[in-house]
XYZ file of C-alpha atoms in Angstrom:
707
model
C 161.285 122.949 105.577
C 158.821 125.686 106.537
C 154.790 125.551 106.242
C 153.147 128.574 105.640
C 149.188 129.211 106.003
C 148.771 132.118 103.575
C 145.250 133.582 103.808
C 144.365 137.237 103.137
C 147.763 138.306 102.493
C 149.088 136.731 106.291
C 151.972 134.578 106.502
C 151.870 132.434 109.766
C 155.395 130.622 110.355
C 154.625 127.231 111.165
C 157.649 125.219 112.900
C 158.251 121.982 110.641
C 158.191 119.793 113.913
C 154.654 121.209 114.661
C 151.224 120.110 113.339
C 147.909 122.183 113.327
C 144.884 120.859 114.696
C 141.667 122.574 113.691
C 139.084 123.308 116.069
C 137.402 126.404 118.074
C 137.666 128.624 121.203
C 136.867 127.442 124.332
C 134.988 130.675 125.143
C 132.199 132.835 123.982
C 129.227 131.744 121.470
C 130.981 133.004 118.565
C 133.166 129.595 118.636
C 135.908 131.579 116.756
C 137.872 129.494 114.259
C 141.404 128.489 115.252
C 144.213 126.089 114.284
C 146.277 124.713 117.818
C 149.888 124.424 117.219
C 151.213 120.945 118.365
C 154.763 119.765 118.414
C 154.523 116.078 116.476
C 156.892 114.029 119.090
C 156.213 115.322 122.451
C 151.936 116.590 121.826
C 153.375 119.754 124.001
C 150.884 122.808 122.881
C 153.035 125.252 121.003
C 150.337 128.275 120.500
C 147.840 129.077 118.435
C 146.870 130.450 114.968
C 143.814 132.019 113.635
C 141.486 130.170 111.007
C 141.232 132.727 108.416
C 138.476 130.568 106.320
C 136.268 129.837 109.284
C 133.001 131.707 107.832
C 131.733 133.382 111.367
C 134.939 134.884 112.404
C 137.656 134.964 109.377
C 140.888 134.771 111.046
C 139.852 137.413 113.961
C 140.463 136.493 117.574
C 140.148 138.344 121.075
C 142.993 138.332 123.854
C 140.880 135.318 125.387
C 141.304 133.166 122.448
C 144.847 134.219 121.692
C 145.936 132.986 124.874
C 143.038 130.248 125.296
C 145.771 127.470 124.779
C 147.965 128.522 127.835
C 144.976 126.956 130.285
C 145.270 123.125 128.581
C 148.634 122.600 130.266
C 148.527 125.193 133.069
C 150.180 124.489 136.492
C 147.072 124.821 138.178
C 145.566 121.852 136.431
C 144.006 119.146 138.540
C 145.769 115.977 137.747
C 144.294 113.598 140.194
C 141.141 112.950 141.984
C 140.785 114.778 145.245
C 139.278 114.189 148.656
C 138.928 116.217 151.260
C 139.833 114.746 154.958
C 139.958 117.030 157.725
C 139.127 120.114 156.008
C 142.050 119.869 153.264
C 142.359 118.046 149.666
C 144.302 115.120 149.141
C 145.345 113.132 146.004
C 143.553 109.660 145.528
C 142.867 107.177 143.132
C 139.780 107.434 140.889
C 138.836 103.879 142.558
C 138.937 105.603 146.037
C 137.243 108.835 144.522
C 134.266 106.779 142.908
C 134.302 104.688 146.153
C 133.226 107.535 148.094
C 130.943 108.642 145.761
C 128.717 105.929 145.499
C 128.606 105.211 149.256
C 127.602 108.850 149.572
C 125.101 109.109 146.879
C 123.479 105.833 148.003
C 123.541 106.298 151.523
C 121.717 109.895 150.865
C 119.274 108.414 148.685
C 118.276 105.585 150.854
C 117.750 108.099 153.875
C 116.194 111.073 151.977
C 114.972 109.818 148.316
C 116.237 110.011 145.117
C 115.235 113.860 144.917
C 118.049 114.424 147.813
C 120.669 114.496 144.902
C 120.973 117.156 142.583
C 122.955 117.730 139.531
C 123.947 121.526 138.581
C 125.239 121.370 135.049
C 127.085 124.236 132.804
C 127.160 124.978 128.766
C 130.653 125.422 128.381
C 130.628 121.727 127.413
C 130.130 119.912 124.212
C 126.395 118.709 123.317
C 127.394 115.272 124.246
C 128.480 115.909 127.440
C 125.627 118.242 127.928
C 123.147 115.573 126.522
C 124.460 112.876 129.084
C 124.257 115.306 132.196
C 120.400 115.399 131.461
C 120.544 111.743 130.971
C 122.537 111.136 133.840
C 120.646 112.894 136.421
C 117.392 111.311 135.260
C 118.660 108.039 134.427
C 121.391 107.315 136.647
C 120.512 109.138 139.876
C 117.002 108.994 139.331
C 116.379 112.749 140.798
C 114.266 115.798 139.220
C 116.583 118.494 140.282
C 118.626 119.373 137.381
C 119.273 122.627 135.974
C 122.684 124.472 134.675
C 124.259 127.778 134.629
C 122.690 129.016 131.437
C 119.632 130.028 133.792
C 121.871 132.631 134.603
C 122.940 133.249 131.033
C 120.380 132.493 128.110
C 117.169 131.701 129.861
C 115.390 134.992 129.068
C 116.264 135.020 125.712
C 114.917 131.440 125.289
C 111.512 132.302 127.086
C 111.067 135.570 124.615
C 111.721 133.629 121.345
C 109.538 130.761 122.522
C 106.958 133.354 123.382
C 107.055 135.109 120.345
C 108.608 132.877 117.438
C 107.566 129.455 118.904
C 111.188 127.889 119.156
C 114.276 129.310 120.850
C 117.373 129.692 118.343
C 119.565 132.349 119.304
C 119.708 134.282 116.068
C 117.137 133.725 113.043
C 119.748 134.625 110.476
C 123.700 133.633 109.515
C 125.843 136.272 110.821
C 127.672 136.145 107.208
C 124.763 138.106 105.936
C 124.948 140.925 108.623
C 127.482 142.809 106.382
C 124.463 143.489 104.137
C 122.204 144.873 107.078
C 121.068 148.600 106.804
C 120.361 149.122 110.429
C 121.478 147.460 114.016
C 119.564 148.056 116.914
C 121.586 146.701 119.836
C 119.692 146.570 123.137
C 122.027 145.755 126.648
C 125.403 144.658 124.663
C 128.730 145.840 124.224
C 129.739 143.596 121.878
C 133.082 145.510 121.465
C 134.302 143.997 124.608
C 132.244 140.493 125.141
C 132.140 139.528 121.543
C 135.069 141.384 119.798
C 135.411 139.240 116.608
C 131.858 140.148 115.700
C 132.165 143.665 115.481
C 133.743 143.008 112.209
C 130.498 142.533 110.523
C 129.181 145.495 111.865
C 132.400 147.887 110.769
C 131.793 146.229 107.037
C 128.052 147.293 107.303
C 129.133 150.623 108.589
C 131.451 151.210 105.499
C 127.939 150.409 103.405
C 126.072 152.970 105.106
C 124.674 150.881 108.134
C 123.672 152.832 110.970
C 124.023 151.415 114.529
C 121.731 152.201 117.682
C 122.756 151.435 121.064
C 120.530 151.045 124.134
C 122.797 150.860 127.455
C 123.577 152.882 130.607
C 126.793 152.996 129.907
C 128.944 154.508 126.883
C 130.596 151.377 125.722
C 133.085 151.122 123.123
C 130.209 149.766 121.232
C 128.033 153.057 121.843
C 130.641 154.964 121.242
C 130.606 154.571 117.759
C 126.756 154.418 117.590
C 124.580 156.716 115.457
C 122.129 156.849 118.356
C 123.417 156.191 122.148
C 119.901 155.396 124.412
C 120.998 155.758 127.759
C 118.306 154.183 129.554
C 118.158 153.645 133.356
C 119.008 150.140 134.130
C 115.615 147.881 134.412
C 113.827 150.312 131.784
C 114.112 148.378 128.427
C 110.461 147.082 127.895
C 109.507 150.733 128.089
C 111.540 151.524 125.584
C 110.641 148.704 123.157
C 107.279 149.869 123.700
C 108.212 153.493 122.920
C 109.902 152.578 119.751
C 106.822 150.626 118.436
C 104.818 153.363 119.410
C 106.471 155.323 116.592
C 107.037 152.730 114.200
C 102.951 152.659 114.223
C 102.452 156.437 114.481
C 105.032 157.180 111.611
C 103.783 154.359 109.404
C 106.903 152.047 109.287
C 104.840 148.834 109.987
C 104.858 146.389 107.406
C 100.880 145.967 107.393
C 100.649 142.971 105.221
C 103.605 141.125 106.788
C 101.843 142.046 110.576
C 98.613 141.055 109.080
C 99.273 137.631 107.539
C 101.877 136.836 109.776
C 101.195 137.703 113.430
C 98.819 137.902 116.184
C 97.880 140.262 118.582
C 98.488 143.544 116.544
C 95.266 145.742 117.754
C 96.119 144.840 121.224
C 99.632 145.976 120.707
C 98.872 149.103 119.508
C 96.188 149.761 122.039
C 99.095 149.184 124.651
C 102.015 151.263 123.424
C 99.370 154.118 122.716
C 100.346 155.843 125.713
C 104.153 155.216 125.063
C 104.708 158.759 123.677
C 108.310 160.066 123.288
C 107.794 161.850 126.494
C 106.083 159.333 128.625
C 108.792 156.894 127.367
C 111.448 159.286 128.123
C 110.279 159.970 131.993
C 110.544 156.322 132.477
C 114.014 155.479 130.728
C 115.508 158.644 131.197
C 116.492 158.944 127.428
C 115.944 162.440 126.064
C 112.828 162.179 123.612
C 114.640 163.477 120.621
C 117.193 160.429 120.998
C 113.771 158.120 120.830
C 112.467 160.052 118.067
C 115.686 159.433 116.019
C 116.113 155.947 116.807
C 112.934 155.396 115.835
C 113.011 157.159 112.145
C 116.628 155.449 111.588
C 115.446 151.867 112.803
C 111.635 152.318 110.579
C 113.102 153.460 107.499
C 115.908 150.625 107.002
C 115.153 147.993 104.403
C 117.278 145.571 106.514
C 117.278 145.271 110.094
C 118.488 143.358 112.960
C 117.696 143.899 116.238
C 120.335 142.110 118.919
C 120.455 142.313 122.730
C 122.463 140.482 125.390
C 122.540 140.318 129.107
C 121.978 143.608 129.620
C 118.068 143.398 128.493
C 118.166 139.378 129.817
C 119.312 139.358 133.106
C 116.278 141.236 134.364
C 113.604 140.122 136.448
C 111.436 140.825 133.190
C 114.006 139.629 130.595
C 111.484 137.705 129.079
C 109.370 140.803 128.586
C 112.055 142.465 127.181
C 113.452 139.993 124.578
C 109.698 139.257 123.689
C 109.008 143.150 123.234
C 112.574 143.746 121.270
C 111.650 140.635 119.062
C 108.320 142.445 118.402
C 109.766 145.375 116.766
C 111.666 143.284 114.555
C 108.151 141.697 113.743
C 106.256 145.162 113.347
C 108.797 145.868 110.566
C 108.481 142.603 108.495
C 112.032 141.795 109.108
C 111.968 138.525 110.620
C 112.600 135.243 107.862
C 114.200 137.627 105.438
C 117.576 138.170 104.162
C 120.235 139.960 106.144
C 117.524 141.203 108.664
C 115.910 139.642 111.695
C 116.311 139.522 115.366
C 119.533 137.874 117.618
C 120.957 137.113 121.128
C 124.586 137.459 121.758
C 125.234 133.852 123.185
C 127.509 134.265 126.492
C 128.852 131.118 126.865
C 130.548 128.596 124.029
C 127.809 126.183 123.906
C 124.693 128.569 125.337
C 122.341 127.306 122.499
C 123.326 123.708 122.357
C 123.557 123.331 126.025
C 120.136 124.329 126.670
C 118.762 122.288 124.192
C 119.028 118.859 125.052
C 118.042 118.289 128.713
C 119.680 120.074 131.182
C 116.991 122.565 132.005
C 114.685 121.479 134.698
C 111.528 121.140 132.367
C 113.043 119.812 129.258
C 114.152 116.776 127.434
C 116.689 116.938 124.393
C 115.376 118.494 121.125
C 113.491 120.930 123.283
C 110.821 118.744 124.427
C 109.012 119.579 127.473
C 109.331 116.906 130.063
C 105.465 117.733 131.255
C 104.188 116.592 127.795
C 103.705 112.755 128.040
C 104.454 111.994 124.588
C 107.734 113.598 124.539
C 108.291 111.411 127.763
C 107.623 108.342 126.076
C 109.464 109.121 123.113
C 112.842 110.014 125.233
C 112.357 106.846 127.234
C 112.070 104.532 124.360
C 115.909 106.231 123.243
C 116.803 105.882 126.802
C 115.538 102.522 127.154
C 113.612 103.286 130.364
C 110.067 103.104 131.368
C 108.104 106.296 130.958
C 107.035 106.270 134.417
C 110.750 105.938 135.587
C 111.374 109.747 134.195
C 111.534 112.193 137.168
C 109.180 115.072 136.543
C 110.166 118.338 136.250
C 112.426 120.182 138.996
C 113.566 123.867 139.785
C 115.978 126.147 138.220
C 119.330 126.892 139.373
C 118.908 129.328 142.014
C 115.795 127.668 143.300
C 117.912 124.588 143.860
C 119.810 126.591 146.258
C 116.110 127.201 148.234
C 115.687 123.307 148.258
C 118.982 123.018 149.979
C 118.438 125.225 152.687
C 114.857 123.414 152.869
C 116.740 120.141 153.569
C 115.193 118.627 150.490
C 118.474 118.499 148.386
C 121.097 116.761 150.510
C 124.285 116.443 147.924
C 124.911 118.215 144.828
C 126.997 117.066 141.793
C 128.201 120.474 139.766
C 129.556 119.421 136.268
C 131.765 122.441 134.330
C 129.993 125.141 136.475
C 130.962 127.590 139.260
C 128.074 129.042 141.061
C 130.203 130.444 143.902
C 130.831 132.991 141.881
C 128.186 133.301 139.161
C 125.083 132.830 140.889
C 123.483 136.091 142.515
C 122.961 136.765 146.370
C 126.018 134.698 146.980
C 126.286 134.585 150.720
C 123.046 132.476 150.772
C 124.712 130.356 147.621
C 127.932 129.906 150.105
C 126.355 128.972 153.117
C 123.697 126.225 151.003
C 127.184 124.658 149.761
C 128.434 124.446 153.407
C 124.869 123.110 154.347
C 125.226 119.925 151.902
C 125.877 116.625 153.127
C 127.993 115.754 150.006
C 129.307 118.007 147.185
C 131.220 116.589 143.956
C 132.412 118.907 141.480
C 134.181 118.140 138.014
C 136.808 120.908 137.158
C 140.073 121.236 135.733
C 140.488 123.935 137.846
C 140.038 124.307 141.523
C 137.321 126.745 141.129
C 135.533 128.850 144.221
C 132.663 126.392 144.026
C 135.076 123.115 143.923
C 136.756 124.410 147.322
C 133.486 123.424 149.054
C 133.457 120.180 147.801
C 134.100 116.648 149.419
C 135.450 115.208 146.148
C 136.599 116.755 142.808
C 137.076 115.030 139.750
C 139.852 116.077 137.163
C 137.827 116.784 133.902
C 139.688 117.212 130.872
C 139.855 120.579 129.103
C 138.142 121.503 125.844
C 140.983 120.882 123.853
C 141.439 117.028 125.141
C 138.269 115.589 123.965
C 135.890 115.844 120.909
C 132.665 116.925 120.347
C 129.976 119.143 119.047
C 128.751 122.613 119.792
C 126.225 125.215 118.932
C 127.412 128.541 118.060
C 125.325 131.960 118.549
C 123.951 131.334 114.842
C 122.655 127.658 115.648
C 125.589 126.707 113.458
C 126.537 123.210 114.831
C 130.384 122.949 114.996
C 133.110 120.596 115.279
C 135.502 120.537 118.366
C 138.345 118.386 117.444
C 140.830 116.688 120.112
C 144.025 118.389 120.209
C 145.772 116.405 122.705
C 145.594 113.300 125.120
C 144.275 114.163 128.525
C 147.120 115.768 131.025
C 147.351 113.436 133.969
C 144.676 111.368 135.183
C 141.750 113.466 133.550
C 138.797 112.372 132.013
C 136.161 113.749 129.879
C 132.815 114.167 131.713
C 130.917 111.995 129.544
C 133.028 109.224 130.739
C 133.385 110.408 134.694
C 129.156 110.282 134.473
C 129.483 107.025 132.787
C 131.845 105.782 135.627
C 128.967 107.240 138.329
C 126.385 105.571 136.527
C 127.818 102.146 136.738
C 128.118 102.695 140.540
C 124.659 103.599 140.709
C 123.687 100.319 138.962
C 122.722 102.358 135.953
C 125.985 101.370 133.359
C 123.881 99.258 131.069
C 122.593 102.836 129.970
C 125.487 104.354 129.459
C 127.935 101.928 127.055
C 129.790 104.637 125.032
C 133.314 104.420 123.564
C 133.694 107.643 122.370
C 131.859 111.387 121.674
C 130.268 110.291 118.414
C 128.578 107.584 119.895
C 126.624 109.892 122.196
C 126.288 112.310 119.383
C 124.163 109.575 117.556
C 122.396 109.122 120.361
C 121.507 112.566 120.577
C 120.624 112.743 117.187
C 118.126 110.067 117.637
C 116.746 111.766 120.903
C 116.044 115.049 119.181
C 114.869 113.668 115.854
C 111.161 115.434 115.452
C 111.928 117.792 118.366
C 111.898 121.598 117.804
C 115.474 121.481 117.919
C 116.144 118.462 115.644
C 119.651 117.379 115.041
C 118.952 114.174 113.140
C 120.593 115.070 110.014
C 123.765 116.361 111.429
C 126.913 114.212 111.362
C 130.260 114.851 112.182
C 131.137 114.278 108.428
C 128.637 116.980 107.255
C 129.929 119.368 109.800
C 133.361 119.530 108.885
C 132.521 119.439 105.157
C 129.851 122.090 105.366
C 131.785 124.392 107.995
C 128.996 123.496 110.204
C 125.509 122.744 109.705
C 122.090 125.167 111.226
C 119.849 123.285 112.982
C 116.752 122.496 112.332
C 117.903 119.531 109.996
C 115.795 116.652 110.216
C 117.416 114.648 107.620
C 120.701 113.800 106.294
C 119.565 115.367 102.767
C 118.131 118.391 104.193
C 120.492 121.589 103.730
C 119.785 122.943 107.502
C 118.326 126.118 108.219
C 120.772 129.035 107.693
C 117.507 131.573 107.897
C 114.566 130.392 110.149
C 110.772 131.786 109.636
C 111.086 132.210 105.726
C 107.337 130.806 105.706
C 106.085 130.280 109.256
C 106.725 130.472 112.651
C 107.117 127.553 115.154
C 103.849 128.471 116.887
C 100.310 126.403 116.638
C 98.955 128.389 114.082
C 102.248 129.257 112.326
C 101.997 133.032 113.312
C 104.223 134.794 115.638
C 103.056 136.617 118.526
C 103.385 139.987 119.121
C 104.276 141.098 122.767
C 101.470 142.994 124.451
C 103.314 143.911 127.961
C 103.315 146.941 129.733
C 106.609 148.340 131.596
C 106.827 147.146 134.896
C 109.584 148.451 137.334
C 112.675 146.291 138.466
C 112.383 144.119 141.390
C 114.436 146.570 143.718
C 114.205 150.374 142.796
C 116.615 152.613 144.370
C 115.102 154.343 147.738
C 116.460 157.153 150.195
C 118.811 154.552 152.018
C 119.814 153.204 148.836
C 119.813 155.835 145.974
C 121.655 154.451 143.337
C 121.691 151.659 140.639
C 124.079 148.722 140.190
C 124.613 146.945 137.163
C 126.987 144.243 136.232
C 128.906 143.255 133.209
C 131.824 141.757 131.711
C 135.303 143.256 130.338
C 137.134 142.035 127.397
C 140.096 140.267 129.053
C 138.161 137.902 131.462
C 135.135 135.203 130.855
C 132.318 134.322 133.016
C 133.507 133.672 136.928
C 137.253 134.170 135.535
C 138.143 130.508 136.575
C 140.099 130.382 133.494
C 141.200 133.851 132.652
C 142.262 134.976 135.881
C 144.791 132.158 135.802
C 146.090 133.410 132.558
C 149.267 136.270 133.335
C 148.538 138.598 130.191
C 144.896 138.483 131.167
C 145.512 138.937 134.478
C 147.948 141.725 134.301
C 145.335 143.694 131.728
C 142.414 143.659 134.407
C 143.862 142.347 137.554
C 140.821 143.168 140.114
C 137.050 144.784 139.597
C 136.249 148.308 140.018
C 133.521 150.356 140.648
C 132.706 152.802 137.464
C 130.835 155.851 138.295
C 130.116 159.250 136.791
C 132.664 161.972 138.298
C 129.243 164.087 139.556
C 127.942 160.796 141.649
C 131.892 160.596 142.722
C 131.750 164.030 143.848
C 128.484 163.550 146.274
C 130.593 161.510 148.526
C 133.924 163.258 148.090
C 135.628 160.411 145.653
C 138.550 160.448 143.404
C 139.807 158.126 140.852
C 141.404 155.093 142.537
C 139.737 155.651 146.020
C 138.405 152.722 148.176
C 134.669 152.709 148.001
C 132.191 150.733 149.681
C 129.073 149.262 148.031
C 126.181 148.304 149.927
C 123.027 146.319 149.088
C 120.439 144.686 150.720
C 122.289 141.398 150.651
C 125.693 142.434 151.542
C 128.832 144.803 151.051
C 132.210 144.925 149.150
C 135.349 147.327 148.856
C 136.476 148.061 145.333
C 138.525 151.020 143.909
C 136.780 154.036 142.027
C 137.058 154.327 138.587
C 135.854 157.608 137.116
C 134.180 158.063 133.520
C 131.745 160.079 131.863
C 130.664 157.023 129.983
C 127.891 156.200 132.371
C 124.713 157.519 133.779
C 124.871 159.534 136.957
C 122.813 157.608 138.910
C 124.346 154.345 137.944
C 127.552 152.319 139.345
C 128.900 149.700 137.288
C 131.044 146.519 138.230
C 132.695 143.713 136.102
C 131.890 140.126 137.607
C 134.898 137.865 136.963
C 136.076 137.616 140.303
C 135.259 135.351 143.465
C 135.384 135.326 147.424
C 135.456 138.910 148.555
C 135.805 140.243 145.227
C 132.735 138.874 143.766
C 130.062 141.595 143.109
C 127.227 138.773 143.007
C 127.558 139.136 146.584
C 125.644 142.068 146.095
C 122.799 141.159 143.138
C 119.293 140.734 143.469
C 117.814 137.040 143.278
C 114.561 138.409 142.068
C 113.404 135.925 139.450
C 111.568 136.455 135.821
C 108.411 134.455 136.209
C 108.752 132.668 133.172
C 112.530 132.070 132.515
C 113.449 132.183 136.315
C 116.668 134.394 135.311
C 117.887 136.177 138.425
C 118.234 140.010 138.300
C 122.065 140.556 138.011
C 121.449 143.862 135.952
C 119.571 145.764 138.363
C 119.533 146.506 142.004
C 120.123 149.315 144.421
C 122.837 150.444 146.096
C 124.686 153.038 148.418
C 128.108 154.158 148.621
C 130.060 154.997 151.623
C 133.720 156.382 151.074
C 136.201 154.350 152.949
């Protein structure tokens, strides 16, 4: 007998020998709802069906999500531990691999101290695993050196939200309200390609008359449908935001009552932005003054508006300033804490929100507690069963851990669900650091570019081979269900970390039988913190289609809309950002006369370790390219399809030219999903934001040579 899923008039044929397992996509922060089709007898993955009743994406899926199931049983999966012998990997038993890890970790710490080991985590893992990575570093290894790949993704958004609003949650409103918004101001985000399933909300709103303003150096598919496209120079977001606020104040669009009652620094802000006239702002940003004026009028007159941004604004050496200023635009309009209004960042990684809340950052403990706060250390130590004096202090950021490798401070590293050999900036420096390590362990389910440097590679499970929770871009905690048993001898990361902890003499602190046990400990560890998950349970998540944090008690409804009454600052008021524009860490010069910026394409995800293995996705976009305006290309006698060498102060690479008028004439764009000689992050600038320690991926100076 045939089964059908009937939602919104769509019928999906399900074979009677198959069952559906309801879960979520493994890729971006949309965490699209899906059903994985599984053969009942063999357990083989047969395909995927959209979940039409998932409130955030309503049956929509992108090319990556539709093919995500193909990674689960892919021929490239690592099925047994690998140990490097004489420069080549050979398969080994788990006992042998753990013996090698134990021997080297203990030897290195005995010779060089506990901080000679470092942990580099990732946020494509569940909350349970992310939580355990932090505990593993600080309890099992006793090291202060832990950070994670969210430092390359979400850290500037976190820093900006903390400065202005007092708490870091990626969206102050639920996305199901977006269709009722009157104006969207999007900065540095090509959501049509990077978060395609979100576009439906903006189309629904536009059908009701909503306006769209997009700030981006490129006329992306998102910018193409905008009412105003602010084609700013890379690295000038803070000037643009100040220019918009100048006009909001001058034209009387400020919600004076809201600002006076709920915000600090208004008089200082007015004084700061006084000079940011449309002409002054245009001189810095390259955006025509009339466009700036038009955008300010549309935004200022809209009853309900949302300011949104992503990596384009955040991956800069002043990313926190950019986020703080864009957030201040929303505060001036009195939009935060209200229906269909507020501020949001497009979370890049699947668990970019939850993965940064529970202890993977160098300075944070679970629940967004500061590791420099003695009371926070005391509380978490009591949960973990250790003495407060045994809690390591703060470490350094992800990129700065490689500085410590080059200094000889860090001698060994454990990389978990991350690929810094592609995702970090200034890659030749990263590669030489990985080679310099005495010992490197990598957990992954594919042999990534980072894993190729490893001494031991441990086969981790894919997202569909374990249970857990993630937190989507709204702040909604959701349930990832186990679809099938692990392939080969793969093990979930939480189990791998527990086994190594046991070998390091700390097994008593890692006695878990399931992810649910870890989640219960996580709930307790976050209790009373800014990111409070205490009232969230698996049962509630399933019943309510996710629960928004903060949720301090099981009878608490969760918090879909943040800051209705007060902000999470000591005085309950938001802090308007009073920040002047500063140039990027590296501006064009006579020798390097153009801007280089980087970004995503719709067919690939982050370092490409997964998507580059899917035939359909690889066929659609097999290689990176250098996108440039025809007028820029003509200066070098370049035509579409020619080979060009891009050179920065750090390195050089050769790419194919792709001509388009949909980009500034002074800017070259390269997507970043490839490794080795095709990795654009060979070229990017490691200049760090002083607060977030985010590298400046989005702006550097480049020169062009025709091949």
